[in-house]
CSV table of C-alpha atoms in Angstrom, one decimal:
chain,number,residue,atom,x,y,z
H,1,MET,CA,-4.4,8.8,15.4
H,2,LEU,CA,-2.9,6.1,13.2
H,3,VAL,CA,-3.5,5.4,9.5
H,4,ASP,CA,-3.7,1.9,8.0
H,5,SER,CA,-2.3,2.8,4.7
H,6,HIS,CA,-3.0,-0.5,3.0
H,7,CYS,CA,-5.8,-3.0,3.6
H,8,HIS,CA,-8.3,-5.0,1.5
H,9,LEU,CA,-11.7,-4.4,3.1
H,10,ASP,CA,-13.6,-5.6,0.0
H,11,PHE,CA,-12.3,-9.1,0.4
H,12,PRO,CA,-14.7,-11.9,1.4
H,13,ASP,CA,-12.9,-12.3,4.7
H,14,PHE,CA,-14.7,-9.2,6.0
H,15,ALA,CA,-18.1,-9.5,4.3
H,16,GLU,CA,-20.0,-10.8,7.3
H,17,GLU,CA,-18.8,-8.2,9.8
H,18,LEU,CA,-17.4,-5.2,8.1
H,19,ASP,CA,-19.2,-2.7,10.4
H,20,ALA,CA,-17.6,-4.4,13.4
H,21,VAL,CA,-14.2,-4.4,11.8
H,22,VAL,CA,-14.4,-0.7,11.1
H,23,ASP,CA,-15.7,0.0,14.6
H,24,ARG,CA,-12.8,-1.9,16.2
H,25,ALA,CA,-10.4,0.1,14.1
H,26,GLN,CA,-11.9,3.4,15.2
H,27,GLN,CA,-11.9,2.3,18.8
H,28,ALA,CA,-8.1,1.5,18.4
H,29,GLY,CA,-7.4,5.0,17.2
H,30,ILE,CA,-7.2,4.2,13.5
H,31,GLY,CA,-8.5,7.4,12.0
H,32,ARG,CA,-8.1,6.5,8.3
H,33,MET,CA,-8.0,3.3,6.3
H,34,VAL,CA,-7.1,2.9,2.7
H,35,THR,CA,-8.7,-0.1,1.0
H,36,ILE,CA,-6.6,-1.1,-2.0
H,37,CYS,CA,-7.7,-2.1,-5.4
H,38,THR,CA,-6.3,-5.2,-7.0
H,39,TYR,CA,-8.7,-5.6,-10.0
H,40,ILE,CA,-10.0,-2.8,-12.1
H,41,SER,CA,-12.9,-5.0,-13.0
H,42,ARG,CA,-13.8,-5.0,-9.3
H,43,PHE,CA,-13.3,-1.3,-8.7
H,44,ASP,CA,-17.0,-0.8,-8.0
H,45,ARG,CA,-16.6,-3.0,-4.9
H,46,ILE,CA,-13.7,-1.0,-3.6
H,47,LEU,CA,-15.6,2.2,-4.2
H,48,ALA,CA,-18.7,0.9,-2.4
H,49,VAL,CA,-16.6,0.3,0.8
H,50,ALA,CA,-15.0,3.7,0.6
H,51,GLU,CA,-18.3,5.5,0.0
H,52,ARG,CA,-19.9,3.6,2.9
H,53,TYR,CA,-17.6,4.9,5.6
H,54,ASP,CA,-16.2,8.4,6.2
H,55,ASP,CA,-12.9,7.0,7.5
H,56,ILE,CA,-12.1,4.9,4.5
H,57,LEU,CA,-10.3,6.0,1.3
H,58,CYS,CA,-9.4,3.9,-1.7
H,59,THR,CA,-7.2,3.4,-4.7
H,60,VAL,CA,-7.5,2.1,-8.3
H,61,GLY,CA,-5.2,-0.3,-9.8
H,62,VAL,CA,-4.2,-3.9,-10.8
H,63,HIS,CA,-2.0,-6.2,-8.7
H,64,PRO,CA,0.8,-7.8,-10.7
H,65,HIS,CA,-0.8,-11.2,-10.0
H,66,GLN,CA,-3.8,-10.1,-12.1
H,67,ALA,CA,-1.8,-8.3,-14.8
H,68,ALA,CA,-2.5,-11.0,-17.5
H,69,GLU,CA,-6.2,-11.3,-16.6
H,70,GLU,CA,-6.8,-7.6,-16.6
H,71,PHE,CA,-4.2,-6.6,-19.2
H,72,ALA,CA,-6.6,-5.5,-21.9
H,73,ILE,CA,-8.7,-3.2,-19.6
H,74,THR,CA,-5.7,-1.7,-17.7
H,75,THR,CA,-5.2,1.4,-19.8
H,76,VAL,CA,-3.8,4.7,-18.8
H,77,ASP,CA,-7.0,6.4,-19.7
H,78,THR,CA,-9.1,4.0,-17.6
H,79,LEU,CA,-6.8,4.5,-14.6
H,80,VAL,CA,-6.9,8.3,-14.9
H,81,GLU,CA,-10.7,8.3,-15.4
H,82,LEU,CA,-11.4,6.2,-12.4
H,83,SER,CA,-9.0,8.1,-10.3
H,84,HIS,CA,-11.1,11.3,-10.6
H,85,HIS,CA,-13.5,10.1,-7.8
H,86,PRO,CA,-12.9,12.2,-4.7
H,87,LYS,CA,-12.2,9.1,-2.5
H,88,VAL,CA,-9.5,7.7,-4.9
H,89,ILE,CA,-6.2,8.9,-3.5
H,90,GLY,CA,-3.6,6.7,-5.2
H,91,LEU,CA,-2.8,4.2,-8.0
H,92,GLY,CA,-2.2,0.6,-7.3
H,93,GLU,CA,-1.5,-1.7,-6.0
H,94,THR,CA,0.8,-2.2,-9.0
H,95,GLY,CA,4.3,-3.5,-9.4
H,96,LEU,CA,6.2,-6.7,-10.0
H,97,ASP,CA,6.1,-10.2,-8.4
H,98,TYR,CA,8.7,-12.6,-9.7
H,99,PHE,CA,8.3,-14.9,-6.7
H,100,TYR,CA,4.9,-16.3,-7.7
H,101,ASP,CA,5.0,-15.2,-11.4
H,102,LYS,CA,1.2,-15.5,-11.6
H,103,SER,CA,1.3,-13.3,-14.7
H,104,PRO,CA,4.0,-13.2,-17.4
H,105,ARG,CA,6.8,-10.8,-16.5
H,106,ASP,CA,6.4,-8.8,-19.7
H,107,GLN,CA,2.7,-8.1,-19.0
H,108,GLN,CA,3.5,-7.3,-15.3
H,109,GLN,CA,6.1,-4.8,-16.5
H,110,GLU,CA,3.8,-3.2,-19.1
H,111,CYS,CA,0.9,-3.0,-16.6
H,112,PHE,CA,3.3,-1.3,-14.1
H,113,ARG,CA,4.4,1.2,-16.7
H,114,ARG,CA,0.8,2.1,-17.4
H,115,HIS,CA,0.2,2.9,-13.7
H,116,ILE,CA,3.4,5.0,-13.7
H,117,ARG,CA,2.1,7.0,-16.7
H,118,ALA,CA,-1.2,7.5,-15.0
H,119,SER,CA,0.6,8.7,-11.9
H,120,LEU,CA,2.6,11.2,-13.9
H,121,GLU,CA,-0.7,12.5,-15.5
H,122,THR,CA,-2.7,12.7,-12.3
H,123,GLY,CA,0.0,13.5,-9.7
H,124,LEU,CA,-1.4,10.6,-7.5
H,125,PRO,CA,1.2,8.4,-5.7
H,126,LEU,CA,1.9,4.8,-6.7
H,127,ILE,CA,1.3,1.9,-4.3
H,128,ILE,CA,4.0,-0.5,-5.4
H,129,HIS,CA,4.2,-4.3,-4.7
H,130,THR,CA,7.6,-5.7,-5.4
H,131,ARG,CA,8.8,-9.2,-4.6
H,132,ASP,CA,12.1,-10.7,-6.0
H,133,ALA,CA,12.1,-7.9,-8.5
H,134,ASP,CA,14.1,-5.1,-6.8
H,135,ASP,CA,16.2,-4.1,-9.8
H,136,ASP,CA,13.4,-4.1,-12.4
H,137,THR,CA,11.1,-2.2,-10.0
H,138,MET,CA,13.3,0.9,-9.7
H,139,ARG,CA,14.6,0.7,-13.2
H,140,ILE,CA,11.1,0.8,-14.7
H,141,VAL,CA,10.1,3.7,-12.4
H,142,LYS,CA,13.1,5.7,-13.5
H,143,GLU,CA,12.7,4.9,-17.2
H,144,GLU,CA,9.0,5.9,-17.2
H,145,ALA,CA,9.5,9.0,-15.1
H,146,ALA,CA,12.4,10.2,-17.3
H,147,GLY,CA,13.4,12.8,-14.7
H,148,GLN,CA,9.9,13.9,-13.9
H,149,PRO,CA,8.8,13.8,-10.2
H,150,VAL,CA,6.8,10.7,-9.4
H,151,LYS,CA,5.4,10.0,-5.9
H,152,GLY,CA,5.1,6.5,-4.4
H,153,LEU,CA,5.6,4.0,-1.7
H,154,LEU,CA,6.8,0.5,-1.5
H,155,HIS,CA,4.0,-1.3,0.3
H,156,CYS,CA,4.6,-4.1,2.8
H,157,PHE,CA,8.3,-3.5,2.6
H,158,SER,CA,10.4,-6.6,3.3
H,159,SER,CA,13.1,-6.4,0.7
H,160,GLY,CA,16.8,-5.8,1.3
H,161,ARG,CA,18.8,-2.7,2.3
H,162,ALA,CA,19.9,-1.8,-1.2
H,163,LEU,CA,16.3,-1.3,-2.4
H,164,ALA,CA,15.3,0.6,0.8
H,165,GLU,CA,18.2,3.0,0.3
H,166,GLU,CA,17.6,3.4,-3.4
H,167,ALA,CA,13.8,4.0,-2.9
H,168,VAL,CA,14.4,6.5,-0.1
H,169,GLU,CA,17.0,8.3,-2.1
H,170,TYR,CA,14.6,8.5,-5.0
H,171,GLY,CA,12.0,10.1,-2.8
H,172,PHE,CA,9.7,7.1,-2.1
H,173,THR,CA,8.2,6.1,1.3
H,174,LEU,CA,8.4,2.6,2.8
H,175,SER,CA,5.2,1.2,4.3
H,176,LEU,CA,5.7,-1.4,7.0
H,177,SER,CA,3.4,-4.3,7.8
H,178,GLY,CA,3.1,-6.9,10.5
H,179,ILE,CA,6.2,-8.6,9.1
H,180,VAL,CA,8.3,-6.1,11.0
H,181,THR,CA,7.0,-7.7,14.2
H,182,PHE,CA,8.0,-11.3,13.4
H,183,LYS,CA,10.7,-12.9,15.4
H,184,LYS,CA,12.8,-13.7,12.3
H,185,SER,CA,12.6,-10.1,10.9
H,186,GLU,CA,15.8,-8.9,12.6
H,187,GLU,CA,17.3,-7.8,9.2
H,188,LEU,CA,14.2,-5.8,8.3
H,189,ARG,CA,14.2,-4.1,11.7
H,190,ALA,CA,17.8,-3.2,11.3
H,191,ILE,CA,16.9,-1.6,7.9
H,192,VAL,CA,14.0,0.2,9.4
H,193,LYS,CA,16.2,1.6,12.2
H,194,ASP,CA,18.2,3.5,9.5
H,195,VAL,CA,15.2,4.7,7.4
H,196,PRO,CA,14.4,8.4,8.0
H,197,LEU,CA,11.3,8.7,10.1
H,198,ASP,CA,9.7,11.0,7.6
H,199,ARG,CA,9.8,8.1,5.0
H,200,ILE,CA,7.8,5.6,7.0
H,201,LEU,CA,4.1,4.5,6.9
H,202,VAL,CA,2.4,1.6,8.7
H,203,GLU,CA,-0.2,-0.8,7.2
H,204,THR,CA,-1.9,-4.1,7.8
H,205,ASP,CA,-2.3,-5.6,4.3
H,206,ALA,CA,-5.4,-7.1,6.0
H,207,PRO,CA,-6.6,-9.8,5.9
H,208,TYR,CA,-3.0,-10.9,5.6
H,209,LEU,CA,0.1,-10.7,7.7
H,210,ALA,CA,-1.3,-10.1,11.2
H,211,PRO,CA,1.4,-8.8,13.5
H,212,ILE,CA,2.5,-10.4,16.7
H,213,PRO,CA,0.5,-11.2,18.9
H,214,PHE,CA,-2.1,-12.1,16.3
H,215,ARG,CA,0.1,-13.9,13.8
H,216,GLY,CA,-1.7,-16.7,12.1
H,217,LYS,CA,-5.1,-15.1,12.5
H,218,ARG,CA,-7.1,-12.9,10.1
H,219,ASN,CA,-5.6,-9.4,10.1
H,220,GLU,CA,-7.7,-6.3,10.4
H,221,PRO,CA,-7.0,-2.5,10.6
H,222,ALA,CA,-7.2,-2.3,14.4
H,223,TYR,CA,-4.0,-4.4,14.5
H,224,VAL,CA,-1.9,-1.7,12.8
H,225,ALA,CA,-1.4,-0.3,16.3
H,226,HIS,CA,0.8,-3.3,17.1
H,227,THR,CA,2.9,-2.8,14.1
H,228,ALA,CA,3.3,0.9,14.9
H,229,ALA,CA,4.3,0.1,18.5
H,230,CYS,CA,7.1,-2.2,17.1
H,231,VAL,CA,8.3,0.4,14.7
H,232,ALA,CA,8.3,3.1,17.4
H,233,GLU,CA,10.5,0.8,19.6
H,234,VAL,CA,12.9,0.2,16.7
H,235,LYS,CA,13.1,3.9,15.9
H,236,GLY,CA,13.5,4.9,19.6
H,237,VAL,CA,10.4,7.1,19.7
H,238,SER,CA,7.2,7.0,21.7
H,239,ALA,CA,4.1,5.4,20.2
H,240,GLU,CA,2.5,8.8,20.2
H,241,GLU,CA,5.3,10.4,18.2
H,242,LEU,CA,5.3,7.5,15.7
H,243,ALA,CA,1.5,7.9,15.3
H,244,ARG,CA,1.9,11.7,14.7
H,245,VAL,CA,4.7,11.4,12.3
H,246,THR,CA,3.3,8.5,10.2
H,247,THR,CA,0.0,10.3,10.0
H,248,ASP,CA,1.7,13.5,8.8
H,249,ASN,CA,3.7,11.4,6.3
H,250,PHE,CA,0.5,9.9,5.0
H,251,PHE,CA,-1.3,13.2,4.3
H,252,ARG,CA,1.9,14.6,2.8
H,253,LEU,CA,2.3,11.7,0.3
H,254,PHE,CA,-1.4,11.2,-0.3
H,255,ASP,CA,-2.2,14.9,-0.6
H,256,LYS,CA,-5.5,14.3,-2.2
H,257,ALA,CA,-6.6,12.9,1.1
H,258,ALA,CA,-6.2,16.3,2.7
H,259,GLN,CA,-9.8,17.1,1.7
H,260,HIS,CA,-10.9,14.3,4.0
H,261,LYS,CA,-8.6,15.4,6.8
H,262,ALA,CA,-10.9,17.8,8.7
H,263,ALA,CA,-12.6,15.1,10.7
H,264,ALA,CA,-9.4,13.3,11.5
């Protein structure tokens, strides 16, 4: 099977046909989907999706775009408390976005730090969004961790080689989206070629970033198979091997998901 390690199934894009979307994913061999939280204030919606389907897990966190709006309620205690639910397997998505700068950078950074502290307290991995903020992303992680082990992944990885190498050396995983299939992503594919296979996950970031041949359309979890096929070709392994390894990688990183593994 494959795992879509990052999608947004609570978004309005799926409201009218969520059952059909999940069914198509299952038919395509997607055995697990992780629907990602971007607003703590909307966590109940995330949880409702995860509780509705056996194959769907979830996270709790605040996207850097919403750091200002959700700043007051994004506390370490709140993140830890909400993460106790059995279906919550990670913290995020969190991180820094200096491309859009939809929230002030100081609030993005402090919100990110709170997620890292919650990760250290719970042992749950971080789901990190980083755009045009490579240096600050790893600096803040290392400052907050202060030598303690912290688990995490860089989601929808499309940054440069330096960040990829630093993140992998630190122990993080890179999650690859449909971007890796795009014609102009030669540099990204060259980086992926050199990333150890045991540090790779695949995702859709649905409803965004549909892979070739669906680019420009609404993305959905079933399409992660196309991203995985591209990554398998880049890595020089079979699609079956890529599926096996990335699924193993997922359950190793998100070890809380192991309690949901039996039916996989």
